[in-house]
PDB file of C-alpha atoms in Angstrom:
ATOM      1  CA  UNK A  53     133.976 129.321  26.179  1.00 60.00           C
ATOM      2  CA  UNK A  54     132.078 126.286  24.305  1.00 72.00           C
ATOM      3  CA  UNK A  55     130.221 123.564  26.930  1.00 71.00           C
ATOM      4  CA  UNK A  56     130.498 121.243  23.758  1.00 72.00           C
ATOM      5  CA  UNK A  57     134.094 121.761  23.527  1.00 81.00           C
ATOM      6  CA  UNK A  58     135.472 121.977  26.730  1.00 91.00           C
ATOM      7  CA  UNK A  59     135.808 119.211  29.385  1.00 94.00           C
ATOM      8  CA  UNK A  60     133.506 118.695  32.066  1.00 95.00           C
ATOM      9  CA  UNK A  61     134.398 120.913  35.028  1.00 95.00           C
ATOM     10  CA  UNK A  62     136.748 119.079  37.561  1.00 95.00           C
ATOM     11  CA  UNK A  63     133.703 118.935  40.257  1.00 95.00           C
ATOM     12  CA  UNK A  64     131.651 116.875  37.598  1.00 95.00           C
ATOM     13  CA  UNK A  65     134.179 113.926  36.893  1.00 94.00           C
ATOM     14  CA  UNK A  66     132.312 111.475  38.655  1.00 93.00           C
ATOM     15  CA  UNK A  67     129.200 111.962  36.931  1.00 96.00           C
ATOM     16  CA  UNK A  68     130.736 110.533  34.365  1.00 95.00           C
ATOM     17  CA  UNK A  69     131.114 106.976  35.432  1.00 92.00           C
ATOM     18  CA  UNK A  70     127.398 106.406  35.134  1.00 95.00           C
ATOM     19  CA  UNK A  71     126.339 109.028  32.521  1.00 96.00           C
ATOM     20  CA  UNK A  72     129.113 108.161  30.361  1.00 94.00           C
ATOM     21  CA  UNK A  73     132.048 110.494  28.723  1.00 89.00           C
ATOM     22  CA  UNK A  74     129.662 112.708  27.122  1.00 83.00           C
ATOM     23  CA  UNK A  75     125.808 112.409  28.995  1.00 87.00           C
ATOM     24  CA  UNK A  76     125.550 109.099  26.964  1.00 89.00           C
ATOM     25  CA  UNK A  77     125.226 106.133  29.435  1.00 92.00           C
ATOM     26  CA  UNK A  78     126.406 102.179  28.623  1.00 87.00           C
ATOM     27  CA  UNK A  79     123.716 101.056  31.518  1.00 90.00           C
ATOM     28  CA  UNK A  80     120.211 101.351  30.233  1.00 91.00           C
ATOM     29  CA  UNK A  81     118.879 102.084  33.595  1.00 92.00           C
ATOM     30  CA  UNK A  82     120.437 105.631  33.791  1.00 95.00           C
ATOM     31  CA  UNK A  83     118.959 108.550  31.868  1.00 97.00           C
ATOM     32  CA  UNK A  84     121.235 110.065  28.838  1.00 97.00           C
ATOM     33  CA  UNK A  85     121.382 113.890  30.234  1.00 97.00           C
ATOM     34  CA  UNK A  86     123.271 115.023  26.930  1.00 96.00           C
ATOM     35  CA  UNK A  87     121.242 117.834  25.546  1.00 96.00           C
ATOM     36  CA  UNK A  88     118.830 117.582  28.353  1.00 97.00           C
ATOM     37  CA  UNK A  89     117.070 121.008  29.666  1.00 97.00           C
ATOM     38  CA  UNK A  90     119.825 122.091  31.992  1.00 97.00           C
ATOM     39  CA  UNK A  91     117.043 123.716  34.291  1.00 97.00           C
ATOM     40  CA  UNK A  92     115.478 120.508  34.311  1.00 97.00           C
ATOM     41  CA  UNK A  93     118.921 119.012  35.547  1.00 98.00           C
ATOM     42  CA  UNK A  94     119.609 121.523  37.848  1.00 98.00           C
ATOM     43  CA  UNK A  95     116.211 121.496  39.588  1.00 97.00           C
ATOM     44  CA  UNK A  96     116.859 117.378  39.932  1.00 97.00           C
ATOM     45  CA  UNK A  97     120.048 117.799  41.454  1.00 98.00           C
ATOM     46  CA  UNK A  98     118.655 120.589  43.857  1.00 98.00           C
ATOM     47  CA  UNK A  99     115.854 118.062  44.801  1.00 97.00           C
ATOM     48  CA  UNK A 100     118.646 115.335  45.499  1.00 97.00           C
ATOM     49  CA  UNK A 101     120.714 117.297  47.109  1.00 97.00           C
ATOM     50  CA  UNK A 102     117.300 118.151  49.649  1.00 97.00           C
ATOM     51  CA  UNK A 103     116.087 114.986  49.564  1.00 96.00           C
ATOM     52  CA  UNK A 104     113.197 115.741  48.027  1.00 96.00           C
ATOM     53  CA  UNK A 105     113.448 113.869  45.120  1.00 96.00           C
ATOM     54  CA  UNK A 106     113.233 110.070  45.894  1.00 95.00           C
ATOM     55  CA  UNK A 107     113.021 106.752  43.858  1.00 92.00           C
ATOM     56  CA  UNK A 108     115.734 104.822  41.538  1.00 90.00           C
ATOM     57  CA  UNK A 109     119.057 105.778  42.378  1.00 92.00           C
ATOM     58  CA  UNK A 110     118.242 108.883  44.384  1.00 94.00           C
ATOM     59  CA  UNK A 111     120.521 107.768  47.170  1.00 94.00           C
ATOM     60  CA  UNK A 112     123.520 107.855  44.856  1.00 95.00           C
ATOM     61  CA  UNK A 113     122.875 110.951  43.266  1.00 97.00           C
ATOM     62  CA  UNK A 114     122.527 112.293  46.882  1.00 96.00           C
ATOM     63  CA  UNK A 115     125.912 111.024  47.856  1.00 96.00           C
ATOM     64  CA  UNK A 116     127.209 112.830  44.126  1.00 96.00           C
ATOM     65  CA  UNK A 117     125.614 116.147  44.829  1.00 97.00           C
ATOM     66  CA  UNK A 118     125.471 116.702  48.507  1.00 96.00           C
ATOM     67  CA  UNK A 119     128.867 118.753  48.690  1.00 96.00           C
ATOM     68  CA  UNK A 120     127.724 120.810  45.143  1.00 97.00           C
ATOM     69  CA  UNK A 121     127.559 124.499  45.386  1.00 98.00           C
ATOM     70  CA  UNK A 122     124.323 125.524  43.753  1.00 98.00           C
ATOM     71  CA  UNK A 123     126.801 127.716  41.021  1.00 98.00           C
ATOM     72  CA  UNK A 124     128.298 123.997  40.365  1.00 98.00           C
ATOM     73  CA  UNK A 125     125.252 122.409  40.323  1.00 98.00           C
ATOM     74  CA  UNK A 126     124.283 125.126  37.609  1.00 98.00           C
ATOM     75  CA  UNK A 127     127.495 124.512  35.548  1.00 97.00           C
ATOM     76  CA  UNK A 128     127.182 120.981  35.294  1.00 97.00           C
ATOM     77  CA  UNK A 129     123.321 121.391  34.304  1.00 97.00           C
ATOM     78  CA  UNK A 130     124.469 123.306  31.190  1.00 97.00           C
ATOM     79  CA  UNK A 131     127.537 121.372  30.517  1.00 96.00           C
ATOM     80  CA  UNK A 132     125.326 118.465  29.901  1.00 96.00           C
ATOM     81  CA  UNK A 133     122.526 120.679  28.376  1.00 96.00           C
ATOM     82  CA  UNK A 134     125.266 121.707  25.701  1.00 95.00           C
ATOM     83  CA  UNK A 135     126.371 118.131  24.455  1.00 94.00           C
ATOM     84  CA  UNK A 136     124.768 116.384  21.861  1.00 84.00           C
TER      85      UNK A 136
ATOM     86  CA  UNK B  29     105.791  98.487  13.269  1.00 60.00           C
ATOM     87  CA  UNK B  30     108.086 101.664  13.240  1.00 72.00           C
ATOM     88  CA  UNK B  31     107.078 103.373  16.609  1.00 70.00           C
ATOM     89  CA  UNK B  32     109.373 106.550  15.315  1.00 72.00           C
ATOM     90  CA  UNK B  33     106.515 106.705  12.232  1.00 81.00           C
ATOM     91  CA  UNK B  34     103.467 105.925  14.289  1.00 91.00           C
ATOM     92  CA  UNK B  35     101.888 108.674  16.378  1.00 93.00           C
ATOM     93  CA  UNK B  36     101.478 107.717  20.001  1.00 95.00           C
ATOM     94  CA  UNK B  37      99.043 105.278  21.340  1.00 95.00           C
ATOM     95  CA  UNK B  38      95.652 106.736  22.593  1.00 95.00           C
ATOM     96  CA  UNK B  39      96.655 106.333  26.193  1.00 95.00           C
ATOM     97  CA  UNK B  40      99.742 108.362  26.288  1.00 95.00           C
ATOM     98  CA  UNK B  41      98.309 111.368  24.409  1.00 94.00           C
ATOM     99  CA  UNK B  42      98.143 112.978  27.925  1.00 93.00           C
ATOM    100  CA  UNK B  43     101.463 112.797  27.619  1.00 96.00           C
ATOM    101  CA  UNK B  44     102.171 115.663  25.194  1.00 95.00           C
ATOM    102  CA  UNK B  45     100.646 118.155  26.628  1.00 92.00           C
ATOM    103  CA  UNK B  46     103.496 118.737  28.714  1.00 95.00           C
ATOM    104  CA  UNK B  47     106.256 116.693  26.968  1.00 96.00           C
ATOM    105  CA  UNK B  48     105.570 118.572  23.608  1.00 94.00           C
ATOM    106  CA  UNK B  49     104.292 116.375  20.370  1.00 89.00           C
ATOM    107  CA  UNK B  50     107.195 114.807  20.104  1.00 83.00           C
ATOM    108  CA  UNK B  51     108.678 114.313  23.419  1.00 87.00           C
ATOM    109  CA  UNK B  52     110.479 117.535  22.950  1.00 89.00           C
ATOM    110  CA  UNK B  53     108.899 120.068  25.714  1.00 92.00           C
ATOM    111  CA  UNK B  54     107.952 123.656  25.282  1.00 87.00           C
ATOM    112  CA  UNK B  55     108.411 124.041  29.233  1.00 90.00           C
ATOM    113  CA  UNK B  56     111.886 124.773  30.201  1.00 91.00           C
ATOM    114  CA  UNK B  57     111.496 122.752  33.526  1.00 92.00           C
ATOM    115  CA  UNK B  58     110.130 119.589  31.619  1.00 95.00           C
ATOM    116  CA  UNK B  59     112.259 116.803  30.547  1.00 97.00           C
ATOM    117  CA  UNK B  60     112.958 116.116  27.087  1.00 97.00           C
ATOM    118  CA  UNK B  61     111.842 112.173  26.842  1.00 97.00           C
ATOM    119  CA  UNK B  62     112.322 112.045  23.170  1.00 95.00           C
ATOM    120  CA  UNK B  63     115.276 109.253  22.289  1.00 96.00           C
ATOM    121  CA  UNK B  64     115.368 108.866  26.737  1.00 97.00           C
ATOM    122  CA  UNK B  65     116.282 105.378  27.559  1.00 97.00           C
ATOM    123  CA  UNK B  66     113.146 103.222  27.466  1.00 97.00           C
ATOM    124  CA  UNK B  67     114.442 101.129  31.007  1.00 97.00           C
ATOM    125  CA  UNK B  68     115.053 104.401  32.519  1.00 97.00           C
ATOM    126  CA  UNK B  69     111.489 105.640  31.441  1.00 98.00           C
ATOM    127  CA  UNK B  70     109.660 102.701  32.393  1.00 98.00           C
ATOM    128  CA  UNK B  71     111.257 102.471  35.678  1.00 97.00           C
ATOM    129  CA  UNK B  72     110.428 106.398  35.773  1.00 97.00           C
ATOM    130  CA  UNK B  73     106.787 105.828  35.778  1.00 98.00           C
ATOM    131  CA  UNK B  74     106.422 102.733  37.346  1.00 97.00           C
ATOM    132  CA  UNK B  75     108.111 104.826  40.646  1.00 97.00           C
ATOM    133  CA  UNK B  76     105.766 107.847  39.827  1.00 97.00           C
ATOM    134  CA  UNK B  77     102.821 104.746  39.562  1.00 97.00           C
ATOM    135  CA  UNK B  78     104.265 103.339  43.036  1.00 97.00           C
ATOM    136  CA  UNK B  79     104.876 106.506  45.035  1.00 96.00           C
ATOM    137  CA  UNK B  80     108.335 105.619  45.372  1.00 96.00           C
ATOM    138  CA  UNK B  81     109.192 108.317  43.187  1.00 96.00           C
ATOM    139  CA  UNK B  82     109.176 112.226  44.772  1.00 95.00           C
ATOM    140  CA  UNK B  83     110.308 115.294  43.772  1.00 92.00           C
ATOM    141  CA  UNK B  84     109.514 118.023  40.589  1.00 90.00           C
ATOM    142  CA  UNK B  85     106.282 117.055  39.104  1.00 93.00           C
ATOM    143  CA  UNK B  86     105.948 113.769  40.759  1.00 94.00           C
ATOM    144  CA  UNK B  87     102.130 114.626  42.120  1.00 95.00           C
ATOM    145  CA  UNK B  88     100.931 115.679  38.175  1.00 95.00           C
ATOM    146  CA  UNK B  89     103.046 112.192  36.878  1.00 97.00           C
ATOM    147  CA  UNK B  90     101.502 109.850  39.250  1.00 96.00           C
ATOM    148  CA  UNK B  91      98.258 111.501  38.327  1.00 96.00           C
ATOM    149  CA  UNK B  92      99.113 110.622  35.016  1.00 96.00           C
ATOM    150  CA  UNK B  93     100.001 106.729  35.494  1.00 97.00           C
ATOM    151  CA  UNK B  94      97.642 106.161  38.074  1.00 96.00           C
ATOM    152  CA  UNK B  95      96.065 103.858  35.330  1.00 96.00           C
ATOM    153  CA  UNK B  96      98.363 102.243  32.873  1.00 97.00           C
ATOM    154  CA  UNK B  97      98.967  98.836  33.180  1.00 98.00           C
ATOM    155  CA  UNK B  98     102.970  97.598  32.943  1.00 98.00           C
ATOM    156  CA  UNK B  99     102.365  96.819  29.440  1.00 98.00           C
ATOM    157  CA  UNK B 100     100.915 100.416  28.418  1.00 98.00           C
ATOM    158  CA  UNK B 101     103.790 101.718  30.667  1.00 98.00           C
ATOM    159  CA  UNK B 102     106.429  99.440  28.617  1.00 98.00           C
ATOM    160  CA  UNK B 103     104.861 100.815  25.096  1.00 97.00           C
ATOM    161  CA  UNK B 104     104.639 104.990  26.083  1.00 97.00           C
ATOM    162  CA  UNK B 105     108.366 103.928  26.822  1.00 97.00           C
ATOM    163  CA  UNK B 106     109.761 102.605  24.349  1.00 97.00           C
ATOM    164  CA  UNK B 107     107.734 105.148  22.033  1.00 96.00           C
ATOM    165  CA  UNK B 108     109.393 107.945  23.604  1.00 96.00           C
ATOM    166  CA  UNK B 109     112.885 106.252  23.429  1.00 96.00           C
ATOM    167  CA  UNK B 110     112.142 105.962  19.649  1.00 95.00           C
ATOM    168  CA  UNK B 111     111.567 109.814  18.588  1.00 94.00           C
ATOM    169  CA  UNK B 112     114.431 111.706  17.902  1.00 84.00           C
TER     170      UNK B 112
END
């Protein structure tokens, strides 16, 4: 099925809150991740989830990924990769 | 002037090389900082510039911005934010 089309998979709902319906965020602190290189995402949210990746709202993001299977972590990289 | 119609000021064009010409990256594993937020970016580097910021290619970007001043890191910023 479509990325673009389809809702965001039930694991990724609270992503949206800060990165906005569709990877577009109201706060301009907080990167737009629609259309962003989903193995750039997914490497980010593997370094939150290990801690390795520090600095603005790391601790946050390590709170939203911690209980992400690395599959999941994968689908939500390339359901924000697809949207425009 | 239009930042979108003005190539990028002399002290970013280390920039490119990894970030492609036009903030659009060849490397699958480097963000795409082309229309990026420019709060988000500047808060980016100034983290990479203050060590508070780990993770990915943190050691090549705080290389990088070792020695731009706030105002250089405010204008790389919102040149990036201004591609599309």
């Amino acid at each position: 099925d479509d990325p673009q089309n389809t809702p965001i998979p039930a694991f990724g709902s609270q992503c949206l809150s800060c990165h906005g319906e569709d990877g577009r965020p109201e706060l301009a602190d907080v990167p737009i991740i629609a259309g962003q290189q989903p193995i750039y995402l997914a490497n980010a949210l593997r370094h939150y989830k290990s801690g390795e990746r520090t600095g603005g709202q790391a601790l946050v993001m390590q709170e939203m990924v911690k209980n992400l299977s690395d599959e999941q972590i994968v689908a939500l990289s390339q359901w924000f990769g697809a949207q425009q």
